[in-house]
Short mmCIF file of C-alpha atoms in Angstrom, two decimals:
data_model
loop_
_atom_site.label_atom_id
_atom_site.label_comp_id
_atom_site.label_asym_id
_atom_site.label_seq_id
_atom_site.Cartn_x
_atom_site.Cartn_y
_atom_site.Cartn_z
CA MET A 1 -11.76 -21.10 51.13
CA SER A 2 -13.13 -21.42 47.61
CA PHE A 3 -12.57 -19.08 44.72
CA PRO A 4 -14.94 -18.27 41.87
CA THR A 5 -14.18 -20.20 38.71
CA ASP A 6 -16.37 -18.12 36.43
CA ARG A 7 -14.55 -14.78 36.82
CA PRO A 8 -12.73 -14.94 33.42
CA ARG A 9 -16.03 -15.73 31.69
CA ARG A 10 -17.73 -12.72 33.30
CA LEU A 11 -15.10 -10.52 31.70
CA ARG A 12 -15.86 -11.91 28.22
CA GLN A 13 -19.62 -11.31 28.09
CA SER A 14 -19.84 -8.53 25.51
CA PRO A 15 -17.66 -6.60 23.06
CA ALA A 16 -17.75 -3.57 25.36
CA ILE A 17 -16.57 -5.56 28.38
CA ARG A 18 -13.89 -7.35 26.38
CA ALA A 19 -12.62 -4.01 25.10
CA MET A 20 -12.60 -2.58 28.62
CA VAL A 21 -10.29 -5.26 30.01
CA ALA A 22 -8.15 -5.91 26.92
CA GLU A 23 -4.50 -6.20 27.90
CA HIS A 24 -3.19 -4.93 24.56
CA ARG A 25 -4.55 -2.32 22.20
CA MET A 26 -3.44 -1.37 18.74
CA GLY A 27 -3.67 2.06 17.17
CA ALA A 28 -3.04 3.43 13.71
CA ARG A 29 0.18 5.01 15.03
CA ASP A 30 1.55 1.54 15.66
CA LEU A 31 1.59 0.80 11.92
CA ILE A 32 4.06 1.56 9.12
CA LEU A 33 3.29 1.00 5.43
CA PRO A 34 6.04 -0.50 3.24
CA MET A 35 5.86 0.84 -0.34
CA PHE A 36 7.65 -0.08 -3.56
CA VAL A 37 8.49 2.50 -6.23
CA LYS A 38 9.77 1.31 -9.61
CA GLU A 39 11.65 3.39 -12.10
CA GLY A 40 10.04 3.79 -15.51
CA LEU A 41 6.44 2.97 -14.64
CA ASP A 42 3.61 5.14 -15.97
CA ALA A 43 1.03 3.58 -13.62
CA PRO A 44 1.00 1.27 -10.60
CA GLN A 45 1.83 -2.33 -11.46
CA PRO A 46 0.15 -5.12 -9.45
CA ILE A 47 2.38 -7.70 -7.77
CA SER A 48 0.89 -11.07 -8.65
CA SER A 49 2.07 -12.86 -5.52
CA MET A 50 0.83 -10.06 -3.24
CA PRO A 51 -2.80 -9.31 -4.19
CA GLY A 52 -3.64 -5.70 -3.42
CA VAL A 53 0.00 -4.52 -3.32
CA VAL A 54 1.61 -2.69 -6.23
CA GLN A 55 4.89 -1.39 -7.52
CA HIS A 56 4.22 2.34 -7.60
CA SER A 57 5.09 4.80 -10.29
CA GLU A 58 6.70 7.97 -9.01
CA ALA A 59 3.37 9.76 -9.45
CA SER A 60 1.22 7.13 -7.74
CA LEU A 61 3.68 6.97 -4.85
CA LEU A 62 2.74 10.52 -3.88
CA GLN A 63 -0.96 9.69 -3.72
CA ALA A 64 -0.30 6.49 -1.76
CA ALA A 65 1.78 8.47 0.73
CA ARG A 66 -1.04 11.01 1.04
CA ASP A 67 -3.42 8.14 1.81
CA ALA A 68 -1.01 6.93 4.50
CA LEU A 69 -0.80 10.39 6.03
CA GLU A 70 -4.58 10.76 6.08
CA ALA A 71 -4.95 7.29 7.63
CA GLY A 72 -2.90 8.47 10.61
CA ILE A 73 -0.35 5.66 10.48
CA ALA A 74 3.15 6.12 11.87
CA GLY A 75 4.98 6.45 8.56
CA VAL A 76 6.04 4.81 5.31
CA MET A 77 9.03 2.62 4.46
CA LEU A 78 10.30 3.00 0.88
CA PHE A 79 11.94 0.39 -1.33
CA GLY A 80 13.32 1.47 -4.71
CA ILE A 81 13.48 -0.64 -7.87
CA PRO A 82 15.94 0.80 -10.41
CA ALA A 83 15.87 0.36 -14.16
CA VAL A 84 19.59 -0.50 -14.22
CA ARG A 85 21.53 -2.64 -11.76
CA ASP A 86 25.25 -3.30 -11.38
CA ALA A 87 27.61 -5.30 -9.19
CA GLU A 88 27.95 -2.57 -6.54
CA GLY A 89 24.40 -1.26 -6.53
CA SER A 90 25.48 2.23 -7.55
CA GLN A 91 21.92 3.46 -8.06
CA GLY A 92 21.41 3.18 -4.29
CA VAL A 93 24.02 5.89 -3.75
CA ASP A 94 23.13 8.12 -6.69
CA PRO A 95 21.17 11.20 -5.51
CA GLN A 96 19.09 10.85 -8.69
CA GLY A 97 18.50 7.13 -8.19
CA ILE A 98 14.88 6.05 -7.93
CA LEU A 99 14.87 5.62 -4.15
CA ASN A 100 16.63 8.87 -3.31
CA ARG A 101 14.62 11.02 -5.69
CA SER A 102 11.41 9.43 -4.37
CA ILE A 103 12.42 10.32 -0.82
CA ALA A 104 13.07 13.88 -1.99
CA ALA A 105 9.71 14.05 -3.77
CA LEU A 106 7.86 12.94 -0.63
CA ARG A 107 9.76 15.42 1.51
CA ALA A 108 8.97 18.24 -0.92
CA GLU A 109 5.30 17.27 -1.01
CA PHE A 110 4.66 16.62 2.67
CA GLY A 111 7.35 18.47 4.61
CA ASP A 112 7.60 17.23 8.18
CA SER A 113 4.02 15.95 8.31
CA LEU A 114 4.96 12.44 7.12
CA VAL A 115 7.64 10.19 8.64
CA ILE A 116 9.72 8.95 5.71
CA MET A 117 11.73 5.77 6.20
CA ALA A 118 14.03 4.22 3.62
CA ASP A 119 15.37 0.71 3.27
CA LEU A 120 19.16 0.82 3.32
CA CYS A 121 20.41 -2.26 1.51
CA LEU A 122 21.93 -3.23 -1.82
CA ASP A 123 19.75 -6.19 -2.77
CA GLU A 124 17.32 -4.10 -4.83
CA PHE A 125 20.20 -2.40 -6.65
CA THR A 126 22.71 -5.19 -7.41
CA ASP A 127 22.69 -7.35 -10.51
CA HIS A 128 23.36 -10.41 -8.34
CA GLY A 129 20.64 -9.68 -5.75
CA HIS A 130 22.79 -9.93 -2.65
CA CYS A 131 22.70 -7.39 0.16
CA GLY A 132 26.36 -6.53 -0.30
CA VAL A 133 29.10 -6.48 -2.89
CA LEU A 134 30.76 -9.79 -3.66
CA ARG A 135 34.36 -10.93 -3.53
CA GLU A 136 35.87 -12.94 -6.38
CA ASP A 137 34.94 -16.16 -4.57
CA GLY A 138 31.28 -15.15 -4.50
CA ALA A 139 31.11 -14.38 -0.78
CA VAL A 140 29.82 -11.03 0.46
CA ASP A 141 32.58 -8.53 1.25
CA ASN A 142 31.42 -7.17 4.60
CA ASP A 143 33.83 -4.23 4.91
CA ARG A 144 33.48 -3.01 1.32
CA THR A 145 29.70 -3.24 1.72
CA LEU A 146 29.87 -1.08 4.85
CA GLU A 147 31.59 1.66 2.87
CA ILE A 148 28.68 1.70 0.44
CA TYR A 149 26.11 1.58 3.24
CA ALA A 150 27.70 4.68 4.75
CA ALA A 151 27.39 6.52 1.45
CA MET A 152 23.79 5.30 1.01
CA ALA A 153 22.85 6.55 4.45
CA VAL A 154 24.19 10.02 3.72
CA ALA A 155 22.45 10.08 0.31
CA GLN A 156 19.13 9.10 1.89
CA ALA A 157 19.54 11.70 4.62
CA GLN A 158 20.37 14.37 2.06
CA ALA A 159 17.23 13.42 0.15
CA GLY A 160 15.18 13.94 3.29
CA ALA A 161 14.75 10.59 5.03
CA ASP A 162 13.79 10.77 8.70
CA VAL A 163 14.75 7.14 9.26
CA VAL A 164 17.22 4.82 7.52
CA GLY A 165 16.73 1.09 7.86
CA PRO A 166 19.91 -0.96 7.36
CA SER A 167 18.60 -4.42 6.52
CA GLY A 168 21.65 -6.22 5.11
CA MET A 169 22.83 -7.87 8.35
CA MET A 170 26.44 -6.86 7.78
CA ASP A 171 28.64 -6.92 10.87
CA GLY A 172 29.13 -3.40 12.24
CA GLN A 173 26.60 -1.76 9.92
CA VAL A 174 24.88 0.39 12.54
CA GLY A 175 28.10 1.86 13.90
CA VAL A 176 29.45 2.71 10.45
CA ILE A 177 26.17 4.32 9.40
CA ARG A 178 25.88 6.30 12.63
CA GLU A 179 29.40 7.66 12.21
CA ALA A 180 28.78 8.58 8.57
CA LEU A 181 25.54 10.38 9.36
CA ASP A 182 27.04 12.29 12.27
CA GLN A 183 30.09 13.37 10.27
CA ALA A 184 27.83 14.61 7.46
CA GLY A 185 25.77 16.70 9.87
CA PHE A 186 22.77 14.37 10.08
CA GLN A 187 22.86 13.66 13.80
CA ASP A 188 19.05 13.73 13.96
CA VAL A 189 18.47 11.01 11.37
CA ILE A 190 17.14 7.87 13.07
CA ILE A 191 18.56 4.39 12.52
CA LEU A 192 16.01 1.58 12.50
CA ALA A 193 18.26 -1.47 12.65
CA TYR A 194 17.12 -4.78 11.22
CA THR A 195 18.58 -6.41 14.30
CA ALA A 196 17.24 -9.96 14.07
CA LYS A 197 16.63 -10.66 10.39
CA TYR A 198 16.29 -14.36 9.71
CA ALA A 199 16.92 -16.29 6.51
CA SER A 200 13.29 -17.15 5.84
CA ALA A 201 11.31 -19.05 3.25
CA PHE A 202 8.58 -16.42 3.61
CA TYR A 203 10.42 -13.69 1.66
CA GLY A 204 9.43 -15.11 -1.74
CA PRO A 205 6.70 -12.61 -2.68
CA PHE A 206 8.94 -9.69 -1.65
CA ARG A 207 11.49 -10.82 -4.20
CA ASP A 208 8.77 -10.56 -6.82
CA ALA A 209 7.94 -7.10 -5.50
CA VAL A 210 11.50 -5.80 -6.01
CA ASP A 211 12.25 -7.83 -9.16
CA SER A 212 15.08 -9.53 -7.27
CA GLN A 213 18.04 -10.83 -9.25
CA LEU A 214 19.09 -13.22 -6.47
CA THR A 215 20.42 -16.66 -7.21
CA GLY A 216 21.35 -18.83 -4.24
CA ASP A 217 20.48 -17.63 -0.76
CA ARG A 218 21.56 -15.24 1.99
CA ARG A 219 22.17 -17.74 4.76
CA THR A 220 25.79 -16.72 5.30
CA TYR A 221 24.73 -13.31 6.65
CA GLN A 222 21.07 -13.57 7.67
CA MET A 223 20.26 -15.42 10.88
CA ASP A 224 19.58 -19.15 11.15
CA ALA A 225 15.96 -19.99 12.00
CA ALA A 226 17.19 -22.49 14.58
CA ASN A 227 18.84 -19.82 16.75
CA ARG A 228 17.12 -17.83 19.49
CA ARG A 229 19.77 -16.56 21.92
CA GLU A 230 21.77 -15.15 19.03
CA ALA A 231 19.13 -12.45 18.54
CA LEU A 232 20.02 -10.94 21.91
CA LEU A 233 23.68 -10.76 20.90
CA GLU A 234 22.65 -8.87 17.76
CA LEU A 235 20.46 -6.58 19.90
CA GLU A 236 23.30 -5.79 22.28
CA GLN A 237 25.64 -4.95 19.40
CA ASP A 238 23.15 -2.76 17.51
CA VAL A 239 22.19 -0.77 20.60
CA ALA A 240 25.85 -0.26 21.51
CA GLU A 241 26.54 1.00 17.99
CA GLY A 242 23.75 3.57 18.15
CA ALA A 243 20.51 2.00 16.89
CA ASP A 244 17.52 4.15 17.80
CA ILE A 245 14.93 1.46 16.99
CA VAL A 246 15.53 -2.27 16.54
CA MET A 247 13.53 -4.70 14.45
CA VAL A 248 12.70 -8.39 14.20
CA LYS A 249 11.96 -9.83 10.75
CA PRO A 250 9.89 -11.89 9.96
CA ALA A 251 7.25 -11.32 12.63
CA MET A 252 4.72 -14.13 12.93
CA SER A 253 7.11 -17.06 12.63
CA TYR A 254 9.45 -15.39 15.13
CA LEU A 255 7.14 -14.14 17.88
CA ASP A 256 9.36 -15.81 20.47
CA ILE A 257 12.32 -13.79 19.17
CA LEU A 258 10.23 -10.63 19.18
CA ALA A 259 9.19 -11.24 22.79
CA ASP A 260 12.82 -11.82 23.81
CA VAL A 261 14.03 -8.67 22.08
CA ALA A 262 11.16 -6.58 23.43
CA ALA A 263 11.87 -7.74 26.97
CA ALA A 264 15.56 -6.86 26.72
CA SER A 265 15.61 -3.78 24.50
CA PRO A 266 16.17 -0.28 25.95
CA VAL A 267 14.90 1.25 22.66
CA PRO A 268 11.61 0.88 20.72
CA VAL A 269 11.10 -2.43 18.93
CA ALA A 270 9.61 -2.87 15.46
CA ALA A 271 8.51 -6.03 13.70
CA TYR A 272 8.02 -6.61 9.98
CA GLN A 273 4.99 -8.63 8.93
CA ILE A 274 6.56 -9.81 5.72
CA SER A 275 5.30 -10.62 2.25
CA GLY A 276 4.87 -14.35 2.80
CA GLU A 277 2.75 -13.76 5.89
CA TYR A 278 0.62 -11.33 3.91
CA SER A 279 0.23 -13.63 0.92
CA MET A 280 -0.69 -16.68 3.01
CA ILE A 281 -3.58 -14.89 4.69
CA GLU A 282 -4.73 -13.32 1.42
CA ALA A 283 -4.66 -16.69 -0.35
CA ALA A 284 -6.53 -18.49 2.41
CA ALA A 285 -9.13 -15.73 2.56
CA ALA A 286 -9.57 -15.72 -1.23
CA ASN A 287 -10.36 -19.44 -1.02
CA GLY A 288 -12.92 -18.87 1.71
CA TRP A 289 -10.93 -20.84 4.27
CA ILE A 290 -10.61 -18.01 6.82
CA ASP A 291 -12.30 -14.71 7.66
CA ARG A 292 -9.97 -12.16 6.05
CA LYS A 293 -10.44 -9.19 8.36
CA ALA A 294 -10.47 -11.28 11.51
CA ALA A 295 -7.29 -13.09 10.47
CA ILE A 296 -5.51 -9.84 9.58
CA MET A 297 -6.33 -8.18 12.86
CA GLU A 298 -5.53 -11.30 14.90
CA SER A 299 -2.15 -11.56 13.20
CA LEU A 300 -1.37 -7.91 13.93
CA LEU A 301 -2.51 -8.23 17.53
CA SER A 302 -0.24 -11.24 18.01
CA ILE A 303 2.72 -9.09 16.96
CA LYS A 304 1.67 -6.27 19.26
CA ARG A 305 1.11 -8.71 22.13
CA ALA A 306 4.61 -10.14 21.67
CA GLY A 307 6.04 -6.68 22.33
CA ALA A 308 6.28 -4.68 19.10
CA THR A 309 6.12 -0.91 19.44
CA LEU A 310 5.79 -0.55 15.66
CA ILE A 311 4.56 -2.98 13.00
CA LEU A 312 5.50 -2.79 9.34
CA THR A 313 2.56 -4.30 7.46
CA TYR A 314 1.13 -4.14 3.96
CA TRP A 315 -2.31 -3.92 5.59
CA ALA A 316 -1.50 -0.67 7.39
CA LEU A 317 -4.14 1.41 5.60
CA GLU A 318 -6.94 -1.14 5.94
CA ALA A 319 -6.11 -1.91 9.55
CA ALA A 320 -5.98 1.79 10.41
CA ALA A 321 -9.42 2.28 8.89
CA TRP A 322 -10.85 -0.64 10.85
CA ILE A 323 -9.30 0.67 14.06
CA ARG A 324 -10.67 4.15 13.39
CA GLU A 325 -14.15 2.74 12.78
CA GLY A 326 -13.98 0.71 15.99
CA ASP A 327 -14.38 -2.43 13.93
CA ALA A 328 -11.03 -4.07 14.63
#
């Protein structure tokens, strides 16, 4: 008995047929827009290493969030850049700190119509750029950092965050944050855990975006790029501690990790298409080496295909428009 060898080709004949049999589809609601808000700005400030992305003023942040709402994307993820930093990142806890007052401004402006997510980490707020406070020997003090994370989570919830995103990769961070939120009466606030966050060379442009003060690296607490099985251990721990959503970061260089986590996770899985991924595609497109829109959408589809429920991407607004126009 012989079998037809041209069946796959018959299913590729036209855009309409390809769309009909596509195994994976992406919608605007799959996308989350990361946004940076910097204290003291009068107008948006371009980020040189991320063409098209800006540090927002507090005023321009509101318009950008309105654009996100109108685009129909899933939500926004806020990162705050304070005017003053210190060793313990105290502006991250201060209700009047740039991140917390920006959360409050968005909540006042948009009510429950916009999902507001907030990065929960100290790296933007410390004068040394690490994700936690440091001991005298220069190592990160995990337990002292957890105390501050708990206070940050409550401050962000009080400001109006729907979702807090602990990204520091401290041991036990999800459990401590869940307990703090529950005790403060914020049982409904969602924890999006940065479950598998790798020490990556592709974070460089992000550090420009948040004016990072980091010297050295974060390899003692972020994951080693050589390790795969370890991500499932992190997943098991975060879910047990109460994570509502888990995330893999970076996305494109870690699609195998994303696929592993998506296959094993009992909760939704997010992936962060990080600054270096964004800047590489933008640079190649600016030089005429690749088709910009095609490369953007292919990169996003690869993340969706690997198993992401949600994708954090700086192209969220453009991609949503292309999807809406049927031009993706």
